[in-house]
Coordinates of C-alpha atoms in Angstrom, one line a residue:
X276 CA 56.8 11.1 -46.0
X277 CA 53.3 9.6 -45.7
X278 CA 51.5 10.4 -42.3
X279 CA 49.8 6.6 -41.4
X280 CA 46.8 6.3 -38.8
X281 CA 46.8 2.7 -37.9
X282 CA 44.1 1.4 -35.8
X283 CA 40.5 0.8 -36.6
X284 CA 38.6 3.2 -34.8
X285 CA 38.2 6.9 -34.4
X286 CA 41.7 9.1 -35.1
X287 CA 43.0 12.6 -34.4
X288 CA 42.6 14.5 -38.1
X289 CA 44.8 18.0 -38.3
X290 CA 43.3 20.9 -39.9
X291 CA 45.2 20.5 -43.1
X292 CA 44.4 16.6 -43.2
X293 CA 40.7 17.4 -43.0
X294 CA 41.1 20.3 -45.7
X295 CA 42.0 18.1 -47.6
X296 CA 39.6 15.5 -47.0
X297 CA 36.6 18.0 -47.6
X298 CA 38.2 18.8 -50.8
X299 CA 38.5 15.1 -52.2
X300 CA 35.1 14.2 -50.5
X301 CA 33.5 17.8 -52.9
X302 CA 35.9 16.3 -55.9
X303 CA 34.5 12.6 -55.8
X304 CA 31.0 13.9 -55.3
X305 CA 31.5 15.6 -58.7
X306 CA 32.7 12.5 -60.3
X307 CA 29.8 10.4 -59.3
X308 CA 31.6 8.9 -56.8
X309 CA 29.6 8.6 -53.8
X310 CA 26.8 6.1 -53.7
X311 CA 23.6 7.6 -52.1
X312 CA 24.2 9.3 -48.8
X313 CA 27.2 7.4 -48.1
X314 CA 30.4 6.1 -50.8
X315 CA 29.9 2.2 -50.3
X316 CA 32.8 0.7 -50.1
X317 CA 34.4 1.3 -53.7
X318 CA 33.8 4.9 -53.1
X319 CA 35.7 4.7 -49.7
X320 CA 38.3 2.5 -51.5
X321 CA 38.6 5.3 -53.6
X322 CA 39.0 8.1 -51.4
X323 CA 41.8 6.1 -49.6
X324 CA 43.5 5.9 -52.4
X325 CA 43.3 9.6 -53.1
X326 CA 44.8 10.2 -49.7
X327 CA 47.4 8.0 -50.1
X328 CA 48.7 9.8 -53.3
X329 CA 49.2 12.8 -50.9
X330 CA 50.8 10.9 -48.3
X331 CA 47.8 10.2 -45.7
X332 CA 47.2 6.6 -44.9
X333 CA 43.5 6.2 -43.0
X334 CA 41.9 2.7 -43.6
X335 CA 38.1 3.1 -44.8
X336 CA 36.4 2.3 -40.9
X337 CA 38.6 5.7 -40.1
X338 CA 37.1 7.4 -43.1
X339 CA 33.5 6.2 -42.4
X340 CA 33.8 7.8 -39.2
X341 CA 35.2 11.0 -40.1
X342 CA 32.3 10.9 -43.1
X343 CA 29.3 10.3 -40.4
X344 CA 30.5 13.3 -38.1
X345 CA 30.7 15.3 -40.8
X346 CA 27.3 14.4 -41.7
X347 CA 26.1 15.5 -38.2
X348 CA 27.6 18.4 -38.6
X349 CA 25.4 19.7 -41.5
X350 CA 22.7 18.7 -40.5
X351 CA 23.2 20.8 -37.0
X352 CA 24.3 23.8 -39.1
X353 CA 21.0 23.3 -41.6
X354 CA 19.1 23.2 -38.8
X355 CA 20.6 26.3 -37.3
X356 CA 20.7 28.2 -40.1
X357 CA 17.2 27.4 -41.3
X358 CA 15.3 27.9 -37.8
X359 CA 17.6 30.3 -35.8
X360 CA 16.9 34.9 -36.7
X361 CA 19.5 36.8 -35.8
X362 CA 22.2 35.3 -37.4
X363 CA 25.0 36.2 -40.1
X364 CA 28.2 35.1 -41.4
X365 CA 31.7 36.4 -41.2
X366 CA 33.1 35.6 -44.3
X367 CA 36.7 36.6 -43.3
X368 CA 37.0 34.4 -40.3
X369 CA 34.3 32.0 -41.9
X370 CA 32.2 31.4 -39.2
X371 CA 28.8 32.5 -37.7
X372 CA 28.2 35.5 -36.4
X373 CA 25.2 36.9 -33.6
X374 CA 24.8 39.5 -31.1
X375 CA 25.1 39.2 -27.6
X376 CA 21.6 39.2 -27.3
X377 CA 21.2 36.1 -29.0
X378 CA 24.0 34.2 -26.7
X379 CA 22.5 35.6 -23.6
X380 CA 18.7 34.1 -24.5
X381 CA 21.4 30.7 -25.3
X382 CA 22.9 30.5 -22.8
X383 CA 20.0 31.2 -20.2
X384 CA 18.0 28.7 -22.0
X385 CA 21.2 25.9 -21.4
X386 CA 21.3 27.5 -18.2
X387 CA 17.5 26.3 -17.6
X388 CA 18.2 23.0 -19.3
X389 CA 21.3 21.9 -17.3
X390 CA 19.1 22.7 -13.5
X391 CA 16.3 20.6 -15.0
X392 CA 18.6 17.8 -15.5
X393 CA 20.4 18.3 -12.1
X394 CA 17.3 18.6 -10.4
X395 CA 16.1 14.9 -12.1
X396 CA 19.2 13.5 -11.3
X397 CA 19.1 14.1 -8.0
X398 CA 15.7 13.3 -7.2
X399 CA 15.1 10.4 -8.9
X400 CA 18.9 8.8 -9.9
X401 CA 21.2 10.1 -7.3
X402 CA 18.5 10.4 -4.7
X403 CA 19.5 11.3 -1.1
X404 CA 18.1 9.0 1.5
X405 CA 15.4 10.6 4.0
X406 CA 14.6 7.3 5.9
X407 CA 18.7 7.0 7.2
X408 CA 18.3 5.5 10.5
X409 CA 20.2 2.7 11.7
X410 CA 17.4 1.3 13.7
X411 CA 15.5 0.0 11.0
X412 CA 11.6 -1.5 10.9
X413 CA 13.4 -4.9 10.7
X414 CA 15.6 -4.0 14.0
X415 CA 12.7 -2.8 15.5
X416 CA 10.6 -5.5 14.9
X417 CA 13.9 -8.3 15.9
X418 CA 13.6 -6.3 19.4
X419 CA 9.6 -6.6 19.4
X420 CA 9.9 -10.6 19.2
X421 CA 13.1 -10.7 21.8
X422 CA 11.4 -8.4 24.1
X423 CA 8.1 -8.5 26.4
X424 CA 5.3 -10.3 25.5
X425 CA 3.0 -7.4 26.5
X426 CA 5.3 -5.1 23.8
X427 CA 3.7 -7.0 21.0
X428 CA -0.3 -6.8 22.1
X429 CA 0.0 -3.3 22.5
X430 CA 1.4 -2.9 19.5
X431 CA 0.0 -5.3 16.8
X432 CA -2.9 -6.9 19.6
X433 CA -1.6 -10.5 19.6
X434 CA 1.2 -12.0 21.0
X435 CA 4.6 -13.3 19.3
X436 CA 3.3 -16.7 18.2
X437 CA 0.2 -15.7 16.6
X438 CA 2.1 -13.1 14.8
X439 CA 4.5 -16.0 13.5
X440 CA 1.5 -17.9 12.2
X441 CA 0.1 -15.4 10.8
X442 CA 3.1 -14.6 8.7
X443 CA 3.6 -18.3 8.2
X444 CA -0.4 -18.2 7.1
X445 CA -0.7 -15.0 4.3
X446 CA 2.9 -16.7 3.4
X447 CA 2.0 -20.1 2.4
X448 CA -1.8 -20.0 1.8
X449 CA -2.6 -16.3 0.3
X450 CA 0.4 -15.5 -2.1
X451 CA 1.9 -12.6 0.6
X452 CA 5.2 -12.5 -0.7
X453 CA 8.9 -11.1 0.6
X454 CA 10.9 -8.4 -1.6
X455 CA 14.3 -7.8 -1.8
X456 CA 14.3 -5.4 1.2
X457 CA 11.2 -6.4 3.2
X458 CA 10.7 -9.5 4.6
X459 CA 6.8 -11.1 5.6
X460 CA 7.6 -9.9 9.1
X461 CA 8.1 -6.2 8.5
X462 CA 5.3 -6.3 5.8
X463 CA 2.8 -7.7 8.3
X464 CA 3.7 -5.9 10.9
X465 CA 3.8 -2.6 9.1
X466 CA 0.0 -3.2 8.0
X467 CA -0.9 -4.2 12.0
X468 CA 0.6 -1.4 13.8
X469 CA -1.5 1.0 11.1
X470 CA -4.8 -1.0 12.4
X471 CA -4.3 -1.2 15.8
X472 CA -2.9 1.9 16.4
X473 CA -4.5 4.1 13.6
X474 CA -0.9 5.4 12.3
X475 CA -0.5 7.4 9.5
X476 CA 2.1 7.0 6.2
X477 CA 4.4 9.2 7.4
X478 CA 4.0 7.9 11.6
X479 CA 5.1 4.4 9.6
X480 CA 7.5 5.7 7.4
X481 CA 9.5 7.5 10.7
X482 CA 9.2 4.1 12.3
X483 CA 10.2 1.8 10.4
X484 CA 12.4 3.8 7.9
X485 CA 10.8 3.0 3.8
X486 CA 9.8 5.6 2.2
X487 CA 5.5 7.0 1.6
X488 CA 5.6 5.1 -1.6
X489 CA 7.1 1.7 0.1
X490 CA 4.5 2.0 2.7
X491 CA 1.3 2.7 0.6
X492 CA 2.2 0.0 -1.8
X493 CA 3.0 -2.5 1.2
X494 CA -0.5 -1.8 2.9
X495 CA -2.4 -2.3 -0.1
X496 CA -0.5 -6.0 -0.9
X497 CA -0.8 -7.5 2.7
X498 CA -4.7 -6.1 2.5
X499 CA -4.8 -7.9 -0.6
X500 CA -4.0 -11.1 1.4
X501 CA -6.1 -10.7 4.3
X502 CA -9.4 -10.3 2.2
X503 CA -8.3 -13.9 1.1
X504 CA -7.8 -14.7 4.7
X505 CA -11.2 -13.0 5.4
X506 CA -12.9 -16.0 3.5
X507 CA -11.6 -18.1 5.4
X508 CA -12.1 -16.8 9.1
X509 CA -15.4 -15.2 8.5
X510 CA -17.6 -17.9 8.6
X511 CA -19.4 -20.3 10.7
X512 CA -16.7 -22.9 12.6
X513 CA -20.1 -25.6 12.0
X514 CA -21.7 -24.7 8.8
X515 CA -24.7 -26.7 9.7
X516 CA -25.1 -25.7 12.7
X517 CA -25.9 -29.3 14.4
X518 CA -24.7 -28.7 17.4
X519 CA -25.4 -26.4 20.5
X520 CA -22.7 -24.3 21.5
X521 CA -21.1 -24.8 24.3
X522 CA -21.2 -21.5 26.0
X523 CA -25.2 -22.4 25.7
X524 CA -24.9 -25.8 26.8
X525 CA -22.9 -24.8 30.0
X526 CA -24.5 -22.5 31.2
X527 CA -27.9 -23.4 33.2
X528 CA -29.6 -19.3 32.6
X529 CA -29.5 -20.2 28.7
X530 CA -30.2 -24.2 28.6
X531 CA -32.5 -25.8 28.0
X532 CA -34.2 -21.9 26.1
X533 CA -31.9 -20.9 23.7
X534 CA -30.5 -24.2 23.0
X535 CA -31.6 -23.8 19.5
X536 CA -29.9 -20.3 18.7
X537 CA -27.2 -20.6 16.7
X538 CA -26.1 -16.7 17.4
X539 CA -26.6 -13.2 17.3
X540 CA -26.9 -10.3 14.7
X541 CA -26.1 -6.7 15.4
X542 CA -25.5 -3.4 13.4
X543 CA -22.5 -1.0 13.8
X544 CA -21.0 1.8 12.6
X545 CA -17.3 2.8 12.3
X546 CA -16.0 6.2 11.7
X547 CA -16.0 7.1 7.5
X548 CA -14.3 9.5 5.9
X549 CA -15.7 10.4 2.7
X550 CA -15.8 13.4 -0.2
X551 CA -17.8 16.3 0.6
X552 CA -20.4 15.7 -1.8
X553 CA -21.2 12.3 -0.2
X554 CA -21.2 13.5 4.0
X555 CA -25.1 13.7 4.1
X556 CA -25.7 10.0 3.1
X557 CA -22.9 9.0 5.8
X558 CA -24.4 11.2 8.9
X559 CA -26.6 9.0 10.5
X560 CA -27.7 9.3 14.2
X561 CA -24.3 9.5 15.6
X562 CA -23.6 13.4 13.8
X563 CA -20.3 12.3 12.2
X564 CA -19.8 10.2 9.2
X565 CA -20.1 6.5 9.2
X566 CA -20.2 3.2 7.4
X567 CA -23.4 1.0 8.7
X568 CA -22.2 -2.6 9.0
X569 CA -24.1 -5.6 10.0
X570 CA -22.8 -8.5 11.6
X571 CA -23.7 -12.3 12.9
X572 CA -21.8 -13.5 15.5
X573 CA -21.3 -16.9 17.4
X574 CA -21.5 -17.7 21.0
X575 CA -17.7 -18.0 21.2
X576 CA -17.5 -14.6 20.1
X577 CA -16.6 -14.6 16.9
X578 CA -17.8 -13.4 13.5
X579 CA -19.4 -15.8 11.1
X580 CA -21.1 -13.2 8.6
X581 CA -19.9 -9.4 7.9
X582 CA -21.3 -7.0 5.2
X583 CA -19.8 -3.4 5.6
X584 CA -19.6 -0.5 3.6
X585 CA -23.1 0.6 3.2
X586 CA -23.9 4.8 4.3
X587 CA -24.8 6.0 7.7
X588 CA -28.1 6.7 6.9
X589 CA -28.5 3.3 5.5
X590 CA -31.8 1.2 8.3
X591 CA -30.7 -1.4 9.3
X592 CA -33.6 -3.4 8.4
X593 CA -32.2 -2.7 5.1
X594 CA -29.0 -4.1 5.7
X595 CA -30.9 -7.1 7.0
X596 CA -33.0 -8.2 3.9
X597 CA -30.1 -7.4 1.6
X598 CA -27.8 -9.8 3.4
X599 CA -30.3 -12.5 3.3
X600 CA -31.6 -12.6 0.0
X601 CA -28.3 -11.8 -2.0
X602 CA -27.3 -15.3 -2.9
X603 CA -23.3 -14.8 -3.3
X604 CA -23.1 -12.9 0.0
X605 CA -23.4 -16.4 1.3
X606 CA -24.8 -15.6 4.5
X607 CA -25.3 -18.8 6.9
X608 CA -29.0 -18.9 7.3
X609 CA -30.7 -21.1 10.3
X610 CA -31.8 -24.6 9.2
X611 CA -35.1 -25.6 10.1
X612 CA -35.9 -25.4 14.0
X613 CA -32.4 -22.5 14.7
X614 CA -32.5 -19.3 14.8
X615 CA -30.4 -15.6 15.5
X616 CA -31.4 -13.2 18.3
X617 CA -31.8 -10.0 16.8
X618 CA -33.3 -6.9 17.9
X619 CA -35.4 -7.3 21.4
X620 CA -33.4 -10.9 21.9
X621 CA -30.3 -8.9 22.3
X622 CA -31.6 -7.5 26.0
X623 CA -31.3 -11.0 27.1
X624 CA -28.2 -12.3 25.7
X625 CA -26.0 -9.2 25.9
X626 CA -23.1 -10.6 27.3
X627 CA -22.7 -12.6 23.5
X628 CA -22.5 -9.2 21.7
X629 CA -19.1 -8.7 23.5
X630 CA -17.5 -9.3 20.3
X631 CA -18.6 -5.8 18.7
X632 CA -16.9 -3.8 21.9
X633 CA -13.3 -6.0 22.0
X634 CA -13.2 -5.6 18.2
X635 CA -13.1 -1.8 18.1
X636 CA -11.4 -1.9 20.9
X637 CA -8.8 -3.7 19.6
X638 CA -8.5 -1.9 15.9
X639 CA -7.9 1.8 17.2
X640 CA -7.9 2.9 12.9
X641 CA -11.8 2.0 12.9
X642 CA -12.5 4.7 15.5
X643 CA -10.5 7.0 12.8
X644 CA -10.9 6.2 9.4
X645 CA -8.1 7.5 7.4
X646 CA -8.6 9.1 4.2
X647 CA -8.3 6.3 1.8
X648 CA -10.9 4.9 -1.1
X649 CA -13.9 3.4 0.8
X650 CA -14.0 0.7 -0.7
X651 CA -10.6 0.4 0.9
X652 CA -12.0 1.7 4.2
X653 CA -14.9 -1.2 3.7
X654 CA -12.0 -3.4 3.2
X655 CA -10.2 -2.5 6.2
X656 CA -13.4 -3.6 8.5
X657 CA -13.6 -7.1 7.5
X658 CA -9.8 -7.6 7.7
X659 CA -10.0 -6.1 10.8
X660 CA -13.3 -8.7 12.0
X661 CA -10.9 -11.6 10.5
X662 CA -8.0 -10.9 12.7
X663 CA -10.3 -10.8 15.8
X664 CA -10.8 -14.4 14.5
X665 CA -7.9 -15.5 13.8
X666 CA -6.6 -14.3 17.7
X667 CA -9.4 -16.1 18.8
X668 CA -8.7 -19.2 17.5
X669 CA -4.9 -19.4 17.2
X670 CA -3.9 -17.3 20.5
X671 CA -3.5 -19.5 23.3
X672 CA -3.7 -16.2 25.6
X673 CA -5.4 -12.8 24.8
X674 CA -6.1 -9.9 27.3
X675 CA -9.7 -9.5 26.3
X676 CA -10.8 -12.7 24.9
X677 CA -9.3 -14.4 29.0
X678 CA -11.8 -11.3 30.8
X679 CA -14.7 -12.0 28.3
X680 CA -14.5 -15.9 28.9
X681 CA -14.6 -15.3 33.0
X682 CA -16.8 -13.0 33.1
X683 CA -19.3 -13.4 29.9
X684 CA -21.5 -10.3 30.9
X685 CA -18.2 -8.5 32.0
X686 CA -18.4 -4.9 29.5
X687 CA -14.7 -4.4 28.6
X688 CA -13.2 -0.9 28.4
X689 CA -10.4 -0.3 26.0
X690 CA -8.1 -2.9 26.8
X691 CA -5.7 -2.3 24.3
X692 CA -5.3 1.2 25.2
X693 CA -2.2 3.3 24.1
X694 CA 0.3 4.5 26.9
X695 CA -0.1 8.2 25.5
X696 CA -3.9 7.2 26.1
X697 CA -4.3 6.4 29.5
X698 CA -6.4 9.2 31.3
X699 CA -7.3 9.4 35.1
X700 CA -10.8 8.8 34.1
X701 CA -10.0 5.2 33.4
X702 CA -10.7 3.5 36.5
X703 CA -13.9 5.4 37.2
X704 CA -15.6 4.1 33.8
X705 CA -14.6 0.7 34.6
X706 CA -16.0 0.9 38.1
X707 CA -18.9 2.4 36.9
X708 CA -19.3 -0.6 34.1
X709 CA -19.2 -3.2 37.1
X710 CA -21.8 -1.2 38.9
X711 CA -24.0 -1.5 36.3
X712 CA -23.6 -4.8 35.5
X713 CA -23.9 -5.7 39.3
X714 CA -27.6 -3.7 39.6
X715 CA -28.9 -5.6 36.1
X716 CA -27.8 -8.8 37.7
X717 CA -29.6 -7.8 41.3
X718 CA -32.8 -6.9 39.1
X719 CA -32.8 -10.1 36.6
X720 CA -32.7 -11.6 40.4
X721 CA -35.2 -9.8 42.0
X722 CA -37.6 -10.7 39.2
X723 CA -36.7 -14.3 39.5
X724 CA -37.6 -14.2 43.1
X725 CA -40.8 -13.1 42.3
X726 CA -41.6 -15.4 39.4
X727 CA -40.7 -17.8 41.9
X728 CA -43.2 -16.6 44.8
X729 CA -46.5 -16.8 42.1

């Protein structure tokens, strides 16, 4: 009776069926039956037909199959035999033969092979979560904008609404896109609390819950943004200048004498952290490493010119001429008749230069530069200069920005100071900054008196 596989795909062959298949498969070869490496399909019509005559029915998809594997087969054995020492063959039980030596190195090696793969799997297919908390950076953040208003200055140093508008801003003007599991919120303020609070990748990734990766690559994009921001908030809010700024207008020690200044220019510095082989050209006259940046800022303390990133050591007078004769740095030079205070002008206007102080004190990561690139560092400085622009003109309430604008010669301490931060010292440095602001103020008085009596 003739033994019939039906079906098109891959059978079960016994060991006498596939005898005897290996035998008609040597006995076509010799024939000329076969058509390259494979039979074609009058070859396989053939072999079916051979089959048949001993009562095994396959169809020729079945045969193909069976052909293929065996294939596969010699080559693994050609291989084996060609490139494996140590090996023999039983002839009796027709098979191959090795000692035990050889199957322990095997098996060791597939040993080695099958942890490596394990050890992939689990890292990068199957990977156990780290950041697991329920109280996500998007929970925390929902809590932020429900809670306290004070919450979100000393975190991120503006209030709810400017945060929303900034979002809304990088969103719809500078290409800061969503993800799948971040929205503009989260991404913004994950960048913010690392600039105001100086945190590090793994501070942000504990808080809120993405992974070192997530967080590095996040940073970088809503930088990105900002620098496009940057153009737009670092620069003069009257580009010619025409007319006389209030603060000088209104106030009768300044009018009618500096009714032609248009603002002030100042160097800093800001903690650096650079390679070893660079630390002398950053030391400058504070011992520690530093970037030199110079800045021009308006009477309504802002910042309408910024170029940052240059060494420690760098003069400032160097700084200076750069800025002014480098064509694209588009700095906003005095028409005819205006003019900065720079130098010996800032003694008399010092109360303008407030900007510099609420700035650092504002951006707690410029007093601690992380270790990234510097050009990233230089990046982070004039992001961090056009957020202290954007607060200024888009808060309609800001701690330091409401003291500064009573009290114009007022010398802030760290307003935005962290909780963890707060020593008993404090209210004696603050006292002490009134004092001395009180005894100038006596003396620019006295003098007066006495211009007065001549």
């Amino acid at each position: 009776m003739a033994t019939k596989n039906k079906g098109a795909g891959r059978v079960a062959w016994s060991s006498e069926q596939f005898n005897l298949f290996v035998k008609i498969c040597v006995r076509g070869t010799n024939l000329g039956k076969r058509n390259g490496g494979g039979w074609g399909d009058k070859g396989y019509t053939w072999l079916q037909n051979e089959l048949r005559q001993v009562g095994v029915e396959y169809t020729k998809e079945q045969l193909r199959h069976k052909w293929d594997w065996m294939k596969d087969q010699w080559k693994m054995w050609k291989a084996l035999k060609g490139n494996e020492t140590g090996l023999g063959w039983d002839p009796i039980k027709g098979t191959v033969v090795a000692p035990d030596e050889w199957w322990n190195e095997k098996i060791k090696t597939t040993t080695y092979a099958v942890d490596i793969i394990c050890s992939y799997y689990l890292s990068y297919i199957h990977k156990e979560p780290c950041m697991d908390s329920f109280h996500t950076g998007l929970v925390w953040l929902q809590e932020i904008m429900r809670g306290n208003e004070r919450r979100c200055v000393n975190l991120f140093r503006m209030d709810k609404d400017t945060l929303i508008k900034l979002c809304l801003d990088l969103e719809c003007h500078y290409k800061l896109k969503c993800s799948k599991k971040m929205t503009i919120l989260e991404k913004v303020g994950m960048f913010l609390y690392v600039l105001a609070l100086g945190a590090s990748n793994r501070q942000v990734q504990e808080r809120f819950q993405h992974s070192g990766e997530t967080v590095s690559r996040n940073f970088h994009e809503v930088l990105k943004a900002m620098l496009c921001l940057s153009i737009d908030m670092i620069k003069p809010t009257d580009p010619t200048f025409s007319n006389i700024p209030p603060e000088i207008l209104n106030d009768d020690r300044y009018m009618p004498h500096f009714k032609d200044c248009i603002g002030a220019i100042d160097g800093t510095h800001v903690s650096a952290c650079v390679q070893e082989e660079n630390l002398i050209r950053f030391i400058g006259r504070k011992g520690v490493p530093t970037q030199n940046i110079m800045a021009a800022c308006s009477f309504d303390m802002q910042f309408t010119f910024v170029m940052a990133g240059w060494e420690g050591t760098a003069h400032d007078g160097r700084l200076f001429q750069y800025a002014i004769n480098k064509q694209n740095l588009n700095f906003p030079k005095p028409p005819p008749g205006k003019y900065y205070v720079v130098d010996a002008g800032y003694q008399q206007m010092e109360g303008y230069l407030a900007p510099y102080k609420v700035w650092k004190a504002r951006w707690k990561i410029l007093r601690t530069m992380p270790p990234y690139s510097f050009y990233v560092q230089r990046d982070i400085v004039v992001v961090s200069m056009a957020l202290h622009n954007y607060i200024r003109r888009k808060a309609l309430a800001d701690p330091a920005f409401e003291r500064l604008d009573k009290s114009p010669n007022f010398i802030p301490p760290d307003i935005f100071r962290d909780v963890d931060d707060i020593q008993a010292e404090e209210s004696s440095q603050e006292s002490g900054a009134l004092q001395m602001n009180a005894l100038r103020d006596q003396i620019a008085c006295s003098l007066m008196l006495a211009n007065n009596d001549y």
